[in-house]
mmCIF file of C-alpha atoms in Angstrom:
data_model
loop_
_atom_site.group_PDB
_atom_site.id
_atom_site.type_symbol
_atom_site.label_atom_id
_atom_site.label_comp_id
_atom_site.label_asym_id
_atom_site.label_seq_id
_atom_site.Cartn_x
_atom_site.Cartn_y
_atom_site.Cartn_z
ATOM 1 C CA MET M 1 0.139 0.072 -0.226
ATOM 2 C CA ILE M 2 2.470 2.630 0.987
ATOM 3 C CA ILE M 3 6.182 1.587 0.870
ATOM 4 C CA LEU M 4 8.880 3.866 1.498
ATOM 5 C CA GLU M 5 12.460 2.312 1.040
ATOM 6 C CA ASN M 6 15.688 4.128 2.368
ATOM 7 C CA VAL M 7 14.036 7.369 1.470
ATOM 8 C CA SER M 8 15.964 10.761 2.328
ATOM 9 C CA LYS M 9 15.298 14.193 1.658
ATOM 10 C CA SER M 10 17.586 17.292 1.772
ATOM 11 C CA TYR M 11 16.471 20.841 1.150
ATOM 12 C CA SER M 12 19.544 22.346 1.247
ATOM 13 C CA ALA M 13 23.510 21.427 2.462
ATOM 14 C CA GLY M 14 23.233 20.169 6.132
ATOM 15 C CA ILE M 15 21.136 17.982 8.070
ATOM 16 C CA PRO M 16 18.441 16.053 5.707
ATOM 17 C CA ALA M 17 14.649 16.471 6.655
ATOM 18 C CA LEU M 18 14.069 12.660 6.340
ATOM 19 C CA ASN M 19 17.232 10.513 6.606
ATOM 20 C CA ASP M 20 17.324 6.562 5.367
ATOM 21 C CA VAL M 21 13.337 6.154 6.189
ATOM 22 C CA SER M 22 12.113 2.749 5.299
ATOM 23 C CA LEU M 23 8.479 2.136 6.287
ATOM 24 C CA HIS M 24 5.620 -0.154 5.156
ATOM 25 C CA ILE M 25 2.211 0.572 5.806
ATOM 26 C CA GLU M 26 -0.137 -2.356 4.714
ATOM 27 C CA GLU M 27 -3.732 -1.887 3.226
ATOM 28 C CA GLY M 28 -6.479 -1.349 5.865
ATOM 29 C CA GLU M 29 -3.926 -0.143 8.605
ATOM 30 C CA PHE M 30 -4.275 2.853 10.982
ATOM 31 C CA VAL M 31 -0.946 4.252 11.685
ATOM 32 C CA PHE M 32 -0.095 7.301 13.758
ATOM 33 C CA ILE M 33 3.041 9.379 13.201
ATOM 34 C CA VAL M 34 4.389 11.145 16.030
ATOM 35 C CA GLY M 35 7.508 13.068 16.572
ATOM 36 C CA ASP M 36 8.671 16.804 17.842
ATOM 37 C CA SER M 37 8.323 19.634 15.429
ATOM 38 C CA GLY M 38 11.236 19.148 12.869
ATOM 39 C CA SER M 39 11.166 15.448 12.957
ATOM 40 C CA GLY M 40 10.333 15.209 9.574
ATOM 41 C CA LYS M 41 6.672 14.410 9.856
ATOM 42 C CA SER M 42 5.531 16.944 7.497
ATOM 43 C CA THR M 43 8.073 16.411 4.924
ATOM 44 C CA LEU M 44 7.075 12.620 4.691
ATOM 45 C CA ILE M 45 3.350 13.408 4.386
ATOM 46 C CA LYS M 46 4.385 15.993 1.355
ATOM 47 C CA LEU M 47 6.715 13.297 -0.110
ATOM 48 C CA LEU M 48 3.426 10.785 -0.339
ATOM 49 C CA LEU M 49 1.585 13.264 -1.959
ATOM 50 C CA LYS M 50 4.195 13.996 -4.212
ATOM 51 C CA GLU M 51 4.428 17.727 -3.637
ATOM 52 C CA LEU M 52 8.092 17.165 -2.867
ATOM 53 C CA GLU M 53 10.576 14.695 -4.667
ATOM 54 C CA PRO M 54 12.834 12.451 -2.410
ATOM 55 C CA THR M 55 16.636 12.938 -2.714
ATOM 56 C CA GLU M 56 17.267 9.224 -2.251
ATOM 57 C CA GLY M 57 15.488 6.074 -2.089
ATOM 58 C CA THR M 58 12.118 5.226 -3.584
ATOM 59 C CA ILE M 59 8.485 5.518 -2.445
ATOM 60 C CA THR M 60 5.797 3.384 -3.921
ATOM 61 C CA ILE M 61 1.983 3.701 -3.141
ATOM 62 C CA ASN M 62 -0.745 1.289 -4.290
ATOM 63 C CA GLY M 63 1.843 -0.622 -6.435
ATOM 64 C CA ARG M 64 2.924 2.374 -8.249
ATOM 65 C CA PRO M 65 6.757 3.845 -7.752
ATOM 66 C CA LEU M 66 5.901 7.804 -7.517
ATOM 67 C CA ASN M 67 9.362 8.453 -9.502
ATOM 68 C CA ARG M 68 7.576 6.868 -12.622
ATOM 69 C CA ILE M 69 4.363 9.358 -12.279
ATOM 70 C CA LYS M 70 4.757 12.111 -14.786
ATOM 71 C CA HIS M 71 3.778 15.630 -13.524
ATOM 72 C CA LYS M 72 0.551 15.819 -15.895
ATOM 73 C CA GLN M 73 -0.241 12.470 -13.915
ATOM 74 C CA VAL M 74 0.174 13.781 -10.552
ATOM 75 C CA PRO M 75 -3.686 14.978 -10.099
ATOM 76 C CA ARG M 76 -5.144 11.485 -11.179
ATOM 77 C CA PHE M 77 -2.748 9.881 -8.497
ATOM 78 C CA ARG M 78 -3.788 12.059 -5.786
ATOM 79 C CA ARG M 79 -7.622 10.884 -6.325
ATOM 80 C CA ASN M 80 -6.535 7.698 -4.497
ATOM 81 C CA ILE M 81 -5.389 9.852 -1.344
ATOM 82 C CA GLY M 82 -7.727 11.982 0.701
ATOM 83 C CA VAL M 83 -6.197 14.750 2.871
ATOM 84 C CA VAL M 84 -7.487 16.383 5.954
ATOM 85 C CA PHE M 85 -5.489 19.341 7.146
ATOM 86 C CA GLN M 86 -5.063 20.988 10.936
ATOM 87 C CA ASP M 87 -6.808 24.087 9.488
ATOM 88 C CA PHE M 88 -9.725 22.534 7.455
ATOM 89 C CA ARG M 89 -9.006 24.532 4.352
ATOM 90 C CA LEU M 90 -12.606 24.800 3.527
ATOM 91 C CA LEU M 91 -13.836 27.531 0.699
ATOM 92 C CA LYS M 92 -15.683 30.268 2.733
ATOM 93 C CA ASP M 93 -17.960 31.438 0.040
ATOM 94 C CA LEU M 94 -19.536 28.055 -0.624
ATOM 95 C CA ASN M 95 -21.838 26.128 1.630
ATOM 96 C CA ILE M 96 -21.237 22.510 3.098
ATOM 97 C CA TYR M 97 -22.612 20.800 0.284
ATOM 98 C CA ASP M 98 -20.877 22.596 -2.429
ATOM 99 C CA ASN M 99 -17.639 22.341 -0.332
ATOM 100 C CA VAL M 100 -17.823 18.676 -0.512
ATOM 101 C CA ALA M 101 -19.134 18.862 -4.037
ATOM 102 C CA PHE M 102 -16.415 20.628 -5.180
ATOM 103 C CA ALA M 103 -13.916 17.737 -4.829
ATOM 104 C CA GLN M 104 -15.919 15.572 -7.229
ATOM 105 C CA ARG M 105 -16.492 18.798 -9.656
ATOM 106 C CA VAL M 106 -12.937 19.411 -10.346
ATOM 107 C CA ILE M 107 -12.498 15.531 -11.686
ATOM 108 C CA ALA M 108 -15.586 16.054 -13.717
ATOM 109 C CA THR M 109 -17.896 13.716 -11.812
ATOM 110 C CA PRO M 110 -21.365 13.148 -13.347
ATOM 111 C CA THR M 111 -23.657 15.362 -11.735
ATOM 112 C CA LYS M 112 -25.825 12.284 -10.941
ATOM 113 C CA THR M 113 -23.318 10.826 -9.023
ATOM 114 C CA ILE M 114 -22.417 14.047 -6.771
ATOM 115 C CA LYS M 115 -25.840 14.161 -6.024
ATOM 116 C CA ARG M 116 -25.548 10.614 -4.470
ATOM 117 C CA ARG M 117 -22.123 10.837 -2.994
ATOM 118 C CA VAL M 118 -22.333 14.033 -1.263
ATOM 119 C CA PRO M 119 -25.249 13.596 1.037
ATOM 120 C CA MET M 120 -24.062 10.215 1.832
ATOM 121 C CA MET M 121 -20.733 11.705 3.001
ATOM 122 C CA LEU M 122 -22.016 14.490 4.949
ATOM 123 C CA SER M 123 -24.532 11.678 6.680
ATOM 124 C CA MET M 124 -21.624 9.715 7.550
ATOM 125 C CA VAL M 125 -19.879 12.338 9.427
ATOM 126 C CA GLY M 126 -23.148 13.390 11.275
ATOM 127 C CA LEU M 127 -23.804 16.679 9.218
ATOM 128 C CA ALA M 128 -26.381 15.649 6.878
ATOM 129 C CA ALA M 129 -28.978 18.439 8.266
ATOM 130 C CA LYS M 130 -26.332 21.466 7.944
ATOM 131 C CA TYR M 131 -25.609 20.840 4.237
ATOM 132 C CA ARG M 132 -27.175 24.747 3.269
ATOM 133 C CA SER M 133 -24.709 26.333 6.109
ATOM 134 C CA TYR M 134 -21.437 27.928 5.334
ATOM 135 C CA PRO M 135 -18.068 27.234 7.261
ATOM 136 C CA SER M 136 -18.391 30.309 9.341
ATOM 137 C CA GLN M 137 -21.558 29.163 10.755
ATOM 138 C CA LEU M 138 -19.953 25.842 11.957
ATOM 139 C CA SER M 139 -17.967 24.845 15.104
ATOM 140 C CA GLY M 140 -14.323 23.893 14.731
ATOM 141 C CA GLY M 141 -15.218 20.305 15.310
ATOM 142 C CA GLU M 142 -18.024 20.524 12.410
ATOM 143 C CA GLN M 143 -15.719 22.113 9.988
ATOM 144 C CA GLN M 144 -13.066 19.470 10.215
ATOM 145 C CA ARG M 145 -16.184 16.712 9.683
ATOM 146 C CA VAL M 146 -16.701 18.396 6.286
ATOM 147 C CA ALA M 147 -13.134 18.384 5.559
ATOM 148 C CA ILE M 148 -13.119 14.512 6.025
ATOM 149 C CA ALA M 149 -16.473 14.426 4.207
ATOM 150 C CA ARG M 150 -14.398 15.990 1.385
ATOM 151 C CA ALA M 151 -11.315 13.908 1.727
ATOM 152 C CA LEU M 152 -13.326 10.702 1.068
ATOM 153 C CA VAL M 153 -15.977 11.741 -1.431
ATOM 154 C CA ASN M 154 -13.908 10.341 -4.416
ATOM 155 C CA ASN M 155 -13.300 6.894 -2.371
ATOM 156 C CA PRO M 156 -10.024 7.217 -2.078
ATOM 157 C CA LYS M 157 -8.063 4.012 -0.658
ATOM 158 C CA ILE M 158 -5.692 6.061 1.662
ATOM 159 C CA LEU M 159 -6.821 9.083 4.048
ATOM 160 C CA LEU M 160 -3.737 11.140 5.360
ATOM 161 C CA ALA M 161 -4.502 13.310 8.286
ATOM 162 C CA ASP M 162 -1.770 16.118 9.157
ATOM 163 C CA GLU M 163 -2.770 17.268 12.636
ATOM 164 C CA PRO M 164 -6.558 16.981 12.310
ATOM 165 C CA THR M 165 -7.151 17.640 16.143
ATOM 166 C CA GLY M 166 -4.739 20.442 16.211
ATOM 167 C CA ASN M 167 -7.376 23.643 16.536
ATOM 168 C CA LEU M 168 -10.030 21.633 18.604
ATOM 169 C CA ASP M 169 -10.625 21.153 22.156
ATOM 170 C CA ASN M 170 -10.645 17.927 23.530
ATOM 171 C CA HIS M 171 -14.245 16.805 23.147
ATOM 172 C CA ASN M 172 -14.275 17.422 19.251
ATOM 173 C CA ALA M 173 -10.634 16.157 19.097
ATOM 174 C CA TRP M 174 -12.084 12.807 20.427
ATOM 175 C CA ASP M 175 -15.195 13.002 18.070
ATOM 176 C CA ILE M 176 -12.939 13.310 15.285
ATOM 177 C CA MET M 177 -10.544 10.263 16.097
ATOM 178 C CA ARG M 178 -13.691 8.205 16.776
ATOM 179 C CA LEU M 179 -14.627 9.115 13.169
ATOM 180 C CA LEU M 180 -11.421 8.596 11.583
ATOM 181 C CA ASP M 181 -11.752 5.098 13.427
ATOM 182 C CA GLU M 182 -14.720 4.346 12.037
ATOM 183 C CA ILE M 183 -13.515 5.241 8.531
ATOM 184 C CA ASN M 184 -10.488 2.690 9.012
ATOM 185 C CA GLN M 185 -12.866 -0.168 9.983
ATOM 186 C CA ARG M 186 -14.877 0.307 6.606
ATOM 187 C CA GLY M 187 -11.674 -0.436 4.776
ATOM 188 C CA THR M 188 -9.780 2.949 4.364
ATOM 189 C CA THR M 189 -5.828 3.205 5.102
ATOM 190 C CA VAL M 190 -5.636 5.674 7.730
ATOM 191 C CA VAL M 191 -2.444 7.661 8.253
ATOM 192 C CA VAL M 192 -2.255 10.530 11.235
ATOM 193 C CA VAL M 193 0.342 12.892 12.048
ATOM 194 C CA THR M 194 -0.243 14.290 15.567
ATOM 195 C CA HIS M 195 1.142 15.995 18.535
ATOM 196 C CA ASN M 196 -1.668 14.442 20.721
ATOM 197 C CA ILE M 197 0.036 12.145 22.833
ATOM 198 C CA GLU M 198 -2.891 11.050 24.825
ATOM 199 C CA ILE M 199 -5.209 10.428 21.993
ATOM 200 C CA VAL M 200 -2.378 8.262 20.474
ATOM 201 C CA LYS M 201 -2.021 6.086 23.897
ATOM 202 C CA ALA M 202 -5.640 5.751 24.053
ATOM 203 C CA MET M 203 -6.443 4.773 20.527
ATOM 204 C CA LYS M 204 -4.013 1.796 20.825
ATOM 205 C CA LYS M 205 -2.711 1.585 17.313
ATOM 206 C CA ARG M 206 0.400 1.322 15.349
ATOM 207 C CA VAL M 207 2.585 4.228 16.335
ATOM 208 C CA VAL M 208 5.753 5.562 14.281
ATOM 209 C CA THR M 209 7.920 7.908 16.240
ATOM 210 C CA MET M 210 10.318 10.357 14.242
ATOM 211 C CA LYS M 211 13.033 12.193 15.646
ATOM 212 C CA LYS M 212 15.322 14.513 13.356
ATOM 213 C CA GLY M 213 14.286 12.870 10.297
ATOM 214 C CA VAL M 214 14.667 9.148 11.288
ATOM 215 C CA VAL M 215 12.274 6.626 12.592
ATOM 216 C CA VAL M 216 13.401 6.145 16.043
ATOM 217 C CA SER M 217 10.543 3.379 16.750
ATOM 218 C CA ASP M 218 7.490 1.677 15.250
ATOM 219 C CA GLU M 219 5.439 -0.566 17.604
ATOM 220 C CA GLN M 220 2.052 -1.811 17.626
ATOM 221 C CA MET M 221 0.196 -0.653 20.746
ATOM 222 C CA GLY M 222 -2.438 -3.482 20.783
ATOM 223 C CA GLY M 223 -6.479 -3.525 20.054
ATOM 224 C CA SER M 224 -8.427 -0.249 20.252
ATOM 225 C CA ASP M 225 -10.617 -0.151 23.213
ATOM 226 C CA GLU M 226 -10.813 4.095 23.460
ATOM 227 C CA ASN M 227 -13.380 5.326 25.451
#
């Protein structure tokens, strides 16, 4: 599913942002990536999205070596990866329905499919009744749920969540993590970058710890039994 083999990334002379990282994530896994600022987590996410190219090593996603994907093929490649960010990145002048639909319209999805998929996604994240609301009318937790619906509307095999609870209070953070767990149980591979160690410990998933561009530990915490 996601394979990194001896991947390094240097932005300039000096200490590399990633240094000889090898990592295998299987289909259907739920993996936390943790580490202090500057540990290489954000660089890793950008490499997986092919926003950056590795200085050394190879990355393979869904059986495709990323170094063989041409620039014009990148948008199509990214359709198989949903992304959720800390700051939601919703379009403020569009209502919730159109924010989610936008992800389908940009790839020319038929209107009939959009009318079926968008309500289904909003229902899954518990916001079916707010489809006409605008982002400014929603709480932070609700906005993140919209962002998750948008990330999943094209039915990607992988969901990358970069600090998805970073702007949320504890209650909303837990709601989002339970939603991501549910999405994972439906078959989507979920990779979550986070600083929230309390959630990481409680969720009991696989945890990859990075420090100064190196994977320093990779352990399975056990079956999930969060509150």
